[in-house]
mmCIF file of C-alpha atoms in Angstrom:
data_model
loop_
_atom_site.group_PDB
_atom_site.id
_atom_site.type_symbol
_atom_site.label_atom_id
_atom_site.label_comp_id
_atom_site.label_asym_id
_atom_site.label_seq_id
_atom_site.Cartn_x
_atom_site.Cartn_y
_atom_site.Cartn_z
ATOM 1 C CA MET S 1 -31.879 -53.829 22.265
ATOM 2 C CA ASP S 2 -30.656 -57.051 20.643
ATOM 3 C CA LYS S 3 -28.238 -59.138 22.677
ATOM 4 C CA PHE S 4 -24.638 -58.426 21.726
ATOM 5 C CA ASP S 5 -22.908 -61.285 19.908
ATOM 6 C CA PRO S 6 -19.231 -61.626 20.941
ATOM 7 C CA ASN S 7 -18.575 -63.415 17.642
ATOM 8 C CA SER S 8 -19.320 -60.123 15.867
ATOM 9 C CA LEU S 9 -16.222 -58.464 17.334
ATOM 10 C CA PRO S 10 -14.021 -56.859 14.668
ATOM 11 C CA ASP S 11 -11.102 -59.022 13.641
ATOM 12 C CA VAL S 12 -8.505 -56.616 15.009
ATOM 13 C CA PRO S 13 -5.698 -57.984 17.191
ATOM 14 C CA ASP S 14 -5.585 -55.382 19.987
ATOM 15 C CA ILE S 15 -8.341 -53.819 22.059
ATOM 16 C CA PRO S 16 -7.684 -50.094 21.346
ATOM 17 C CA ALA S 17 -7.598 -50.742 17.591
ATOM 18 C CA SER S 18 -10.876 -52.678 17.723
ATOM 19 C CA ILE S 19 -12.570 -49.789 19.554
ATOM 20 C CA VAL S 20 -11.282 -47.216 17.074
ATOM 21 C CA ALA S 21 -12.327 -49.425 14.151
ATOM 22 C CA SER S 22 -15.857 -49.676 15.526
ATOM 23 C CA GLY S 23 -15.934 -45.925 16.155
ATOM 24 C CA LEU S 24 -14.957 -45.240 12.557
ATOM 25 C CA SER S 25 -17.828 -47.470 11.422
ATOM 26 C CA ASP S 26 -20.235 -45.236 13.400
ATOM 27 C CA ALA S 27 -21.291 -48.110 15.655
ATOM 28 C CA PRO S 28 -23.680 -47.303 18.544
ATOM 29 C CA LEU S 29 -21.995 -46.390 21.815
ATOM 30 C CA THR S 30 -23.473 -49.482 23.438
ATOM 31 C CA THR S 31 -21.681 -51.601 20.841
ATOM 32 C CA LEU S 32 -18.403 -49.827 21.529
ATOM 33 C CA VAL S 33 -18.751 -50.575 25.237
ATOM 34 C CA GLU S 34 -19.644 -54.210 24.483
ATOM 35 C CA ILE S 35 -16.564 -54.584 22.281
ATOM 36 C CA ALA S 36 -14.236 -53.070 24.868
ATOM 37 C CA MET S 37 -15.599 -55.163 27.725
ATOM 38 C CA GLN S 38 -15.673 -58.422 25.773
ATOM 39 C CA ARG S 39 -12.084 -57.846 24.684
ATOM 40 C CA LEU S 40 -11.041 -57.252 28.294
ATOM 41 C CA VAL S 41 -12.822 -60.405 29.440
ATOM 42 C CA GLN S 42 -11.208 -62.419 26.636
ATOM 43 C CA SER S 43 -7.797 -61.118 27.680
ATOM 44 C CA GLY S 44 -8.342 -62.321 31.250
ATOM 45 C CA VAL S 45 -9.342 -59.118 33.050
ATOM 46 C CA PRO S 46 -11.988 -60.086 35.673
ATOM 47 C CA ILE S 47 -14.286 -57.168 34.822
ATOM 48 C CA ASP S 48 -17.927 -57.801 35.819
ATOM 49 C CA ARG S 49 -19.403 -54.310 35.597
ATOM 50 C CA MET S 50 -18.453 -51.081 33.876
ATOM 51 C CA ASN S 51 -20.250 -47.746 33.851
ATOM 52 C CA VAL S 52 -19.533 -44.667 31.749
ATOM 53 C CA GLY S 53 -21.432 -41.427 32.282
ATOM 54 C CA PHE S 54 -21.331 -38.002 30.690
ATOM 55 C CA ARG S 55 -23.299 -34.775 30.393
ATOM 56 C CA ILE S 56 -25.486 -34.270 27.326
ATOM 57 C CA LEU S 57 -27.167 -31.270 25.782
ATOM 58 C CA HIS S 58 -30.848 -32.194 25.812
ATOM 59 C CA PRO S 59 -34.021 -30.270 26.736
ATOM 60 C CA LEU S 60 -35.232 -33.089 29.033
ATOM 61 C CA PHE S 61 -32.099 -34.763 30.412
ATOM 62 C CA ASP S 62 -28.836 -33.603 31.937
ATOM 63 C CA GLY S 63 -26.827 -36.773 31.621
ATOM 64 C CA MET S 64 -26.554 -40.167 29.987
ATOM 65 C CA SER S 65 -24.830 -43.314 31.168
ATOM 66 C CA ILE S 66 -24.145 -46.775 29.805
ATOM 67 C CA THR S 67 -23.818 -49.636 32.263
ATOM 68 C CA TRP S 68 -22.334 -52.947 31.128
ATOM 69 C CA THR S 69 -22.567 -56.149 33.162
ATOM 70 C CA ARG S 70 -21.721 -59.717 32.231
ATOM 71 C CA GLU S 71 -25.336 -60.686 32.830
ATOM 72 C CA LYS S 72 -27.167 -58.001 30.861
ATOM 73 C CA GLY S 73 -24.651 -56.473 28.484
ATOM 74 C CA ALA S 74 -24.800 -52.715 27.827
ATOM 75 C CA GLU S 75 -27.848 -50.719 28.933
ATOM 76 C CA VAL S 76 -28.526 -46.996 28.466
ATOM 77 C CA PHE S 77 -29.876 -44.747 31.205
ATOM 78 C CA TYR S 78 -30.805 -41.039 31.214
ATOM 79 C CA ALA S 79 -30.771 -38.699 34.199
ATOM 80 C CA SER S 80 -32.401 -35.338 34.817
ATOM 81 C CA LEU S 81 -31.709 -32.799 37.552
ATOM 82 C CA VAL S 82 -28.270 -34.283 38.224
ATOM 83 C CA ASP S 83 -27.228 -31.142 40.117
ATOM 84 C CA LYS S 84 -30.182 -31.327 42.498
ATOM 85 C CA GLU S 85 -29.409 -31.959 46.158
ATOM 86 C CA GLY S 86 -29.838 -35.662 46.926
ATOM 87 C CA SER S 87 -29.609 -36.798 43.291
ATOM 88 C CA GLU S 88 -27.751 -40.027 42.476
ATOM 89 C CA PHE S 89 -24.883 -37.963 41.127
ATOM 90 C CA ARG S 90 -24.627 -35.849 44.271
ATOM 91 C CA VAL S 91 -24.245 -38.982 46.451
ATOM 92 C CA SER S 92 -21.833 -40.764 44.106
ATOM 93 C CA PRO S 93 -18.036 -41.084 44.243
ATOM 94 C CA PHE S 94 -17.885 -39.042 41.021
ATOM 95 C CA PHE S 95 -19.235 -35.941 42.766
ATOM 96 C CA VAL S 96 -16.515 -36.177 45.416
ATOM 97 C CA MET S 97 -13.843 -36.741 42.786
ATOM 98 C CA LEU S 98 -14.932 -33.769 40.680
ATOM 99 C CA SER S 99 -15.222 -31.577 43.778
ATOM 100 C CA GLN S 100 -11.670 -32.450 44.828
ATOM 101 C CA GLY S 101 -10.077 -32.582 41.379
ATOM 102 C CA MET S 102 -9.403 -36.333 41.580
ATOM 103 C CA ARG S 103 -9.012 -38.335 38.369
ATOM 104 C CA GLU S 104 -8.674 -41.783 39.963
ATOM 105 C CA TRP S 105 -10.113 -43.474 43.051
ATOM 106 C CA ARG S 106 -9.656 -47.115 44.029
ATOM 107 C CA LEU S 107 -11.843 -48.683 46.731
ATOM 108 C CA ARG S 108 -11.962 -52.247 48.019
ATOM 109 C CA LEU S 109 -15.701 -52.764 48.328
ATOM 110 C CA ASP S 110 -15.345 -55.733 50.655
ATOM 111 C CA ARG S 111 -13.368 -53.929 53.343
ATOM 112 C CA ASP S 112 -13.065 -50.158 52.803
ATOM 113 C CA PRO S 113 -15.185 -48.267 55.411
ATOM 114 C CA ALA S 114 -15.767 -45.381 52.968
ATOM 115 C CA VAL S 115 -18.049 -47.673 50.926
ATOM 116 C CA SER S 116 -20.911 -47.105 53.376
ATOM 117 C CA ASN S 117 -20.941 -43.397 52.506
ATOM 118 C CA PHE S 118 -22.094 -44.067 48.938
ATOM 119 C CA PRO S 119 -25.374 -45.861 48.148
ATOM 120 C CA ILE S 120 -24.117 -47.157 44.793
ATOM 121 C CA LEU S 121 -21.015 -48.700 46.376
ATOM 122 C CA ALA S 122 -23.016 -50.253 49.227
ATOM 123 C CA ASP S 123 -25.346 -51.746 46.625
ATOM 124 C CA LEU S 124 -22.432 -53.177 44.643
ATOM 125 C CA ARG S 125 -20.950 -54.676 47.799
ATOM 126 C CA ALA S 126 -24.306 -56.299 48.596
ATOM 127 C CA LYS S 127 -24.282 -57.841 45.104
ATOM 128 C CA GLY S 128 -20.910 -59.459 45.674
ATOM 129 C CA TYR S 129 -18.551 -56.968 44.046
ATOM 130 C CA THR S 130 -15.163 -56.727 45.733
ATOM 131 C CA ASP S 131 -13.103 -54.061 43.958
ATOM 132 C CA TYR S 132 -13.975 -50.695 42.384
ATOM 133 C CA LEU S 133 -11.944 -48.317 40.265
ATOM 134 C CA ALA S 134 -13.231 -44.895 39.228
ATOM 135 C CA LEU S 135 -11.470 -43.017 36.422
ATOM 136 C CA ILE S 136 -12.338 -39.574 35.080
ATOM 137 C CA VAL S 137 -11.160 -38.299 31.709
ATOM 138 C CA ALA S 138 -11.262 -34.554 31.031
ATOM 139 C CA PHE S 139 -11.497 -33.479 27.393
ATOM 140 C CA GLY S 140 -9.111 -30.818 26.171
ATOM 141 C CA GLY S 141 -7.504 -30.327 29.561
ATOM 142 C CA ALA S 142 -10.785 -29.044 31.036
ATOM 143 C CA GLU S 143 -10.755 -28.235 34.739
ATOM 144 C CA LEU S 144 -12.522 -30.777 36.916
ATOM 145 C CA HIS S 145 -15.545 -29.598 38.893
ATOM 146 C CA PRO S 146 -19.072 -30.965 39.595
ATOM 147 C CA GLN S 147 -20.573 -29.065 36.638
ATOM 148 C CA SER S 148 -17.929 -30.301 34.188
ATOM 149 C CA LEU S 149 -19.354 -30.846 30.710
ATOM 150 C CA ASP S 150 -16.227 -31.918 28.848
ATOM 151 C CA GLY S 151 -15.313 -35.387 30.006
ATOM 152 C CA LEU S 152 -16.235 -38.940 30.956
ATOM 153 C CA ALA S 153 -16.731 -40.508 34.363
ATOM 154 C CA THR S 154 -16.122 -44.258 34.367
ATOM 155 C CA SER S 155 -16.192 -46.990 36.981
ATOM 156 C CA TRP S 156 -14.935 -50.566 36.787
ATOM 157 C CA SER S 157 -15.948 -53.335 39.204
ATOM 158 C CA THR S 158 -15.193 -57.016 39.751
ATOM 159 C CA ARG S 159 -16.487 -59.901 41.871
ATOM 160 C CA SER S 160 -13.100 -61.603 41.942
ATOM 161 C CA PRO S 161 -12.005 -62.266 45.566
ATOM 162 C CA GLN S 162 -8.524 -61.008 44.669
ATOM 163 C CA GLY S 163 -9.858 -57.827 43.095
ATOM 164 C CA PHE S 164 -8.023 -56.164 40.225
ATOM 165 C CA SER S 165 -4.300 -56.744 39.750
ATOM 166 C CA ASP S 166 -1.898 -54.029 38.578
ATOM 167 C CA ALA S 167 -1.972 -55.633 35.136
ATOM 168 C CA ASP S 168 -5.778 -55.504 35.137
ATOM 169 C CA VAL S 169 -5.759 -51.784 35.986
ATOM 170 C CA ALA S 170 -3.211 -51.126 33.236
ATOM 171 C CA ALA S 171 -5.402 -52.989 30.738
ATOM 172 C CA MET S 172 -8.493 -50.997 31.740
ATOM 173 C CA CYS S 173 -6.606 -47.708 31.500
ATOM 174 C CA GLY S 174 -5.385 -48.775 28.072
ATOM 175 C CA VAL S 175 -8.973 -49.298 26.951
ATOM 176 C CA LEU S 176 -10.146 -45.997 28.396
ATOM 177 C CA THR S 177 -8.102 -43.714 26.132
ATOM 178 C CA PRO S 178 -9.508 -44.918 22.765
ATOM 179 C CA LEU S 179 -12.949 -45.330 24.312
ATOM 180 C CA ALA S 180 -12.870 -41.718 25.548
ATOM 181 C CA LEU S 181 -11.750 -40.516 22.120
ATOM 182 C CA VAL S 182 -14.668 -42.214 20.363
ATOM 183 C CA PHE S 183 -17.107 -41.058 23.051
ATOM 184 C CA ARG S 184 -15.865 -37.485 22.722
ATOM 185 C CA LEU S 185 -16.672 -37.486 19.011
ATOM 186 C CA ALA S 186 -20.081 -39.071 19.650
ATOM 187 C CA ILE S 187 -20.914 -36.556 22.389
ATOM 188 C CA LYS S 188 -20.039 -33.623 20.135
ATOM 189 C CA ASP S 189 -22.208 -35.157 17.412
ATOM 190 C CA GLN S 190 -25.078 -35.522 19.906
ATOM 191 C CA ILE S 191 -24.677 -31.909 21.054
ATOM 192 C CA THR S 192 -24.803 -30.672 17.460
ATOM 193 C CA LYS S 193 -27.921 -32.676 16.611
ATOM 194 C CA ALA S 194 -29.675 -31.803 19.887
ATOM 195 C CA ALA S 195 -28.985 -28.087 19.485
ATOM 196 C CA LEU S 196 -30.215 -28.010 15.883
ATOM 197 C CA ASN S 197 -33.313 -30.107 16.593
ATOM 198 C CA THR S 198 -34.214 -28.206 19.768
ATOM 199 C CA PHE S 199 -33.947 -24.734 18.287
ATOM 200 C CA HIS S 200 -34.904 -25.433 14.670
ATOM 201 C CA GLY S 201 -36.882 -28.695 14.713
ATOM 202 C CA PRO S 202 -35.865 -32.125 13.387
ATOM 203 C CA LEU S 203 -36.743 -31.343 9.768
ATOM 204 C CA VAL S 204 -34.619 -28.199 9.522
ATOM 205 C CA GLY S 205 -31.954 -29.720 11.778
ATOM 206 C CA GLY S 206 -31.724 -32.813 9.603
ATOM 207 C CA ARG S 207 -31.477 -30.812 6.397
ATOM 208 C CA SER S 208 -28.801 -28.565 7.871
ATOM 209 C CA LEU S 209 -26.715 -31.562 8.932
ATOM 210 C CA ALA S 210 -27.221 -33.058 5.478
ATOM 211 C CA GLY S 211 -25.522 -30.029 3.965
ATOM 212 C CA SER S 212 -28.339 -27.587 3.148
ATOM 213 C CA ILE S 213 -26.613 -24.605 4.746
ATOM 214 C CA LYS S 214 -25.900 -22.358 1.771
ATOM 215 C CA ARG S 215 -27.916 -19.266 0.970
ATOM 216 C CA GLY S 216 -30.443 -20.184 -1.673
ATOM 217 C CA ASP S 217 -30.676 -23.900 -0.791
ATOM 218 C CA GLY S 218 -34.348 -24.858 -0.787
ATOM 219 C CA GLU S 219 -37.380 -26.156 -2.636
ATOM 220 C CA ARG S 220 -41.000 -25.333 -3.386
ATOM 221 C CA LEU S 221 -43.599 -27.556 -1.757
ATOM 222 C CA SER S 222 -47.253 -27.722 -0.772
ATOM 223 C CA ALA S 223 -48.245 -27.894 2.881
ATOM 224 C CA ALA S 224 -50.942 -27.297 5.442
ATOM 225 C CA LEU S 225 -49.806 -24.254 7.437
ATOM 226 C CA TRP S 226 -50.725 -23.768 11.090
ATOM 227 C CA TYR S 227 -50.451 -20.512 13.036
ATOM 228 C CA SER S 228 -51.432 -19.600 16.573
ATOM 229 C CA ASP S 229 -50.817 -16.679 18.877
ATOM 230 C CA LEU S 230 -51.450 -15.942 22.522
ATOM 231 C CA ARG S 231 -54.094 -13.369 23.352
ATOM 232 C CA ASN S 232 -53.073 -10.268 25.365
ATOM 233 C CA SER S 233 -49.441 -11.370 25.560
ATOM 234 C CA THR S 234 -48.169 -7.777 25.828
ATOM 235 C CA GLY S 235 -50.473 -7.028 28.757
ATOM 236 C CA LEU S 236 -49.541 -10.279 30.477
ATOM 237 C CA ALA S 237 -45.822 -9.538 30.039
ATOM 238 C CA ASP S 238 -46.334 -6.138 31.660
ATOM 239 C CA GLN S 239 -48.457 -7.439 34.551
ATOM 240 C CA LEU S 240 -46.665 -10.633 35.550
ATOM 241 C CA PRO S 241 -43.223 -11.236 37.055
ATOM 242 C CA VAL S 242 -40.769 -12.610 34.503
ATOM 243 C CA ASP S 243 -40.797 -16.179 35.858
ATOM 244 C CA ALA S 244 -44.611 -16.248 36.035
ATOM 245 C CA PHE S 245 -44.950 -14.953 32.480
ATOM 246 C CA LEU S 246 -42.446 -17.496 31.128
ATOM 247 C CA ASP S 247 -44.275 -20.245 33.028
ATOM 248 C CA LEU S 248 -47.555 -19.180 31.412
ATOM 249 C CA LEU S 249 -45.917 -18.922 27.990
ATOM 250 C CA ASN S 250 -44.483 -22.435 28.286
ATOM 251 C CA ALA S 251 -47.890 -23.803 29.292
ATOM 252 C CA TYR S 252 -49.364 -22.238 26.142
ATOM 253 C CA PHE S 253 -46.565 -23.700 24.012
ATOM 254 C CA ASP S 254 -47.230 -27.122 25.543
ATOM 255 C CA CYS S 255 -50.862 -26.832 24.459
ATOM 256 C CA ALA S 256 -50.284 -25.502 20.942
ATOM 257 C CA ALA S 257 -46.844 -26.629 19.749
ATOM 258 C CA GLY S 258 -47.190 -29.869 21.699
ATOM 259 C CA ALA S 259 -50.363 -30.697 19.761
ATOM 260 C CA VAL S 260 -48.644 -29.978 16.438
ATOM 261 C CA MET S 261 -45.742 -32.308 17.184
ATOM 262 C CA GLU S 262 -48.109 -34.969 18.500
ATOM 263 C CA GLN S 263 -49.732 -35.089 15.049
ATOM 264 C CA GLY S 264 -46.386 -35.236 13.252
ATOM 265 C CA GLY S 265 -46.230 -31.572 12.271
ATOM 266 C CA GLN S 266 -43.101 -29.443 12.193
ATOM 267 C CA VAL S 267 -42.837 -26.365 14.412
ATOM 268 C CA LEU S 268 -40.798 -24.113 12.160
ATOM 269 C CA ASP S 269 -40.700 -20.942 14.192
ATOM 270 C CA ILE S 270 -41.691 -19.488 17.533
ATOM 271 C CA ILE S 271 -41.962 -15.734 17.015
ATOM 272 C CA GLY S 272 -42.552 -14.194 20.419
ATOM 273 C CA ASP S 273 -45.845 -15.817 21.411
ATOM 274 C CA ALA S 274 -46.754 -16.938 17.855
ATOM 275 C CA ILE S 275 -46.211 -20.447 16.519
ATOM 276 C CA LEU S 276 -45.719 -21.199 12.828
ATOM 277 C CA ALA S 277 -45.937 -24.863 11.887
ATOM 278 C CA PHE S 278 -46.572 -26.908 8.806
ATOM 279 C CA PHE S 279 -47.609 -30.364 7.645
ATOM 280 C CA PRO S 280 -46.020 -31.233 4.266
ATOM 281 C CA ALA S 281 -48.481 -32.567 1.694
ATOM 282 C CA GLY S 282 -48.233 -36.151 0.550
ATOM 283 C CA ASP S 283 -49.488 -37.755 -2.652
ATOM 284 C CA ASN S 284 -53.193 -37.267 -1.893
ATOM 285 C CA GLY S 285 -53.547 -33.609 -2.801
ATOM 286 C CA GLY S 286 -53.041 -32.348 0.746
ATOM 287 C CA ALA S 287 -56.069 -34.056 2.325
ATOM 288 C CA GLU S 288 -53.995 -35.883 4.918
ATOM 289 C CA ALA S 289 -51.894 -32.821 5.731
ATOM 290 C CA CYS S 290 -55.046 -30.736 6.284
ATOM 291 C CA ALA S 291 -56.600 -33.484 8.406
ATOM 292 C CA LEU S 292 -53.530 -33.632 10.625
ATOM 293 C CA ALA S 293 -53.432 -29.840 10.970
ATOM 294 C CA LEU S 294 -57.104 -29.778 12.008
ATOM 295 C CA GLU S 295 -56.553 -32.632 14.449
ATOM 296 C CA ALA S 296 -53.687 -30.639 15.944
ATOM 297 C CA ALA S 297 -55.967 -27.608 16.298
ATOM 298 C CA ALA S 298 -58.623 -29.687 18.068
ATOM 299 C CA SER S 299 -55.994 -31.283 20.291
ATOM 300 C CA ALA S 300 -54.512 -27.889 21.208
ATOM 301 C CA ARG S 301 -57.923 -26.672 22.348
ATOM 302 C CA ASP S 302 -58.506 -29.927 24.260
ATOM 303 C CA ARG S 303 -55.189 -29.483 26.023
ATOM 304 C CA LEU S 304 -56.162 -25.958 27.041
ATOM 305 C CA ALA S 305 -59.558 -27.167 28.288
ATOM 306 C CA THR S 306 -57.830 -29.839 30.372
ATOM 307 C CA LEU S 307 -55.458 -27.248 31.814
ATOM 308 C CA LYS S 308 -58.367 -25.022 32.791
ATOM 309 C CA ARG S 309 -60.275 -27.925 34.362
ATOM 310 C CA GLU S 310 -57.256 -28.683 36.501
ATOM 311 C CA GLY S 311 -57.624 -25.152 37.835
ATOM 312 C CA SER S 312 -54.018 -24.010 37.703
ATOM 313 C CA GLY S 313 -53.642 -20.255 38.185
ATOM 314 C CA LYS S 314 -51.729 -19.775 34.956
ATOM 315 C CA SER S 315 -54.431 -21.449 32.852
ATOM 316 C CA ARG S 316 -57.014 -18.723 33.543
ATOM 317 C CA ALA S 317 -54.999 -16.160 31.591
ATOM 318 C CA ILE S 318 -54.281 -18.399 28.589
ATOM 319 C CA GLU S 319 -56.339 -17.923 25.444
ATOM 320 C CA PHE S 320 -55.201 -18.316 21.874
ATOM 321 C CA GLY S 321 -56.546 -18.468 18.341
ATOM 322 C CA ILE S 322 -55.490 -20.804 15.542
ATOM 323 C CA GLY S 323 -55.458 -20.307 11.789
ATOM 324 C CA VAL S 324 -55.046 -23.170 9.298
ATOM 325 C CA HIS S 325 -54.356 -22.660 5.584
ATOM 326 C CA TYR S 326 -53.130 -24.781 2.673
ATOM 327 C CA GLY S 327 -50.858 -23.563 -0.111
ATOM 328 C CA ASP S 328 -47.488 -23.548 -1.795
ATOM 329 C CA VAL S 329 -44.440 -22.276 0.054
ATOM 330 C CA VAL S 330 -40.733 -21.901 -0.560
ATOM 331 C CA PHE S 331 -38.875 -23.953 2.030
ATOM 332 C CA GLY S 332 -35.228 -22.976 2.237
ATOM 333 C CA ASN S 333 -32.425 -20.683 3.345
ATOM 334 C CA ALA S 334 -32.507 -16.899 3.153
ATOM 335 C CA GLY S 335 -30.471 -14.182 4.840
ATOM 336 C CA THR S 336 -26.905 -12.919 4.717
ATOM 337 C CA PRO S 337 -24.096 -15.343 3.851
ATOM 338 C CA GLU S 338 -23.031 -15.406 7.513
ATOM 339 C CA ARG S 339 -26.499 -15.465 9.149
ATOM 340 C CA LEU S 340 -29.162 -17.600 7.510
ATOM 341 C CA LYS S 341 -32.656 -18.671 8.466
ATOM 342 C CA PHE S 342 -34.138 -21.930 7.195
ATOM 343 C CA GLY S 343 -37.906 -21.553 7.034
ATOM 344 C CA VAL S 344 -41.012 -21.215 4.872
ATOM 345 C CA LEU S 345 -41.641 -18.160 2.730
ATOM 346 C CA GLY S 346 -44.382 -17.005 0.421
ATOM 347 C CA ARG S 347 -47.917 -15.611 0.271
ATOM 348 C CA ALA S 348 -49.364 -18.687 1.990
ATOM 349 C CA VAL S 349 -47.348 -17.908 5.136
ATOM 350 C CA ASN S 350 -48.786 -14.387 5.263
ATOM 351 C CA GLU S 351 -52.276 -15.741 4.628
ATOM 352 C CA VAL S 352 -52.205 -18.274 7.470
ATOM 353 C CA ALA S 353 -51.121 -15.514 9.885
ATOM 354 C CA ARG S 354 -53.998 -13.289 8.713
ATOM 355 C CA THR S 355 -56.378 -16.241 9.056
ATOM 356 C CA ALA S 356 -55.278 -16.627 12.662
ATOM 357 C CA ASP S 357 -55.891 -12.873 13.180
ATOM 358 C CA MET S 358 -59.498 -13.434 12.090
ATOM 359 C CA ALA S 359 -59.944 -16.005 14.853
ATOM 360 C CA LYS S 360 -59.729 -13.101 17.292
ATOM 361 C CA SER S 361 -61.961 -10.642 15.448
ATOM 362 C CA LEU S 362 -64.579 -13.318 14.676
ATOM 363 C CA LYS S 363 -64.342 -14.702 18.230
ATOM 364 C CA ARG S 364 -63.714 -18.232 17.005
ATOM 365 C CA PRO S 365 -61.001 -20.476 18.479
ATOM 366 C CA VAL S 366 -60.068 -22.051 15.115
ATOM 367 C CA VAL S 367 -60.528 -20.446 11.683
ATOM 368 C CA VAL S 368 -59.524 -22.217 8.470
ATOM 369 C CA SER S 369 -59.245 -21.103 4.863
ATOM 370 C CA ASP S 370 -61.366 -22.284 1.976
ATOM 371 C CA GLU S 371 -58.370 -24.240 0.649
ATOM 372 C CA VAL S 372 -58.421 -26.324 3.828
ATOM 373 C CA ALA S 373 -62.210 -26.624 3.921
ATOM 374 C CA ARG S 374 -62.219 -28.163 0.415
ATOM 375 C CA ARG S 375 -59.822 -30.867 1.601
ATOM 376 C CA ALA S 376 -61.288 -31.398 5.071
ATOM 377 C CA SER S 377 -63.342 -34.400 6.075
ATOM 378 C CA VAL S 378 -64.783 -32.687 9.176
ATOM 379 C CA THR S 379 -67.840 -30.441 9.393
ATOM 380 C CA LEU S 380 -66.995 -26.725 9.305
ATOM 381 C CA ALA S 381 -69.166 -23.645 9.722
ATOM 382 C CA ASP S 382 -69.186 -21.178 6.802
ATOM 383 C CA LEU S 383 -68.146 -17.716 7.988
ATOM 384 C CA GLY S 384 -68.549 -16.046 4.584
ATOM 385 C CA LEU S 385 -66.128 -13.783 2.725
ATOM 386 C CA HIS S 386 -63.653 -11.621 4.622
ATOM 387 C CA GLU S 387 -60.949 -9.139 3.758
ATOM 388 C CA LEU S 388 -57.553 -10.204 5.073
ATOM 389 C CA ARG S 389 -54.895 -7.582 5.649
ATOM 390 C CA GLY S 390 -52.334 -7.679 2.857
ATOM 391 C CA ILE S 391 -54.368 -10.134 0.741
ATOM 392 C CA PRO S 392 -55.809 -8.536 -2.438
ATOM 393 C CA VAL S 393 -58.949 -10.689 -2.758
ATOM 394 C CA ALA S 394 -61.562 -11.463 -0.096
ATOM 395 C CA ARG S 395 -61.288 -14.994 1.253
ATOM 396 C CA ARG S 396 -63.996 -17.390 2.383
ATOM 397 C CA LEU S 397 -63.306 -18.554 5.919
ATOM 398 C CA TRP S 398 -64.638 -21.453 7.950
ATOM 399 C CA ALA S 399 -64.840 -22.165 11.649
ATOM 400 C CA MET S 400 -63.988 -25.434 13.331
ATOM 401 C CA GLU S 401 -66.171 -26.122 16.352
ATOM 402 C CA VAL S 402 -63.863 -27.136 19.187
ATOM 403 C CA GLY S 403 -63.672 -26.722 22.931
#
């Protein structure tokens, strides 16, 4: 991140107004923190460190925090498993405050015996900090508890031998209200984007946020389509405990969907144990899209081979086939006015699923259509003409030799 330039502060006379002005301009949260802290410093508040933390909706992380110091400016940190015993959160003053419904806690780091009970406070004391103020803001009157999702936890520290004065505390509290308001809007925006991208993918999520949410919104485009399904999934679901089956299913998704995303493809749908993905065609007649789809197929099989070499118990039961096809699809919204699905529709979608079915009957890990073979730059084995269920004309299929 570029170093923050104090000269770039908005020309607004008071601190709350400058924070709101920056929030309205959609400035990054780190910039908002920089503005607030620089304004406090300029007004004479001896703030040397400030931290703001909050829960986020993300498949990999539970929380995010921004720490500002005079030396380094604003830095972003992410945390996972914050509710795990022994986590940084569990041994922080914030956990005690949320457990006891406290919104404010002041500690003199240089002489309060309670400091030794918290690793973060002991570390701050060792670095020369003398005073510490923790403030928690609950959004919408939410009840405070350790699993609170609607709010901000902030801490303010100084190295001044005198610590914070009453005027300093009032100034920091005055900054906190507009800062919390802007953060609340940003957190809700992050939750919306994360939910859409996690459950629908970044392409569909981005289009939905851009306004493509009406029934009938869409376009026709050409793409390389990618389809895989797990072998014997029904039998595995019947035989395995629920947690073991979900663990196996996630390992398969890591192999298949993970390979698609690694090559820049879009996972459009996960239908039970089947994965539908696509690679939009560029200006080269689909050659690049087909190449990426085939690379994803090879990578998916390599990932499975690696999993089996590692000898994990779940890997022995995982087997899947992949079908790759190229064609025109309708990409858009369909459904009822109140419940829509943004996806790909058309004969090509049906054909890629039937191509994947042939991977099982032909005992080949990857089967591709003639449309892909004509655009592929890799060597493929001719499997001849085959009838595909629901397709009126026999199709020539090809096999990709992979692990």
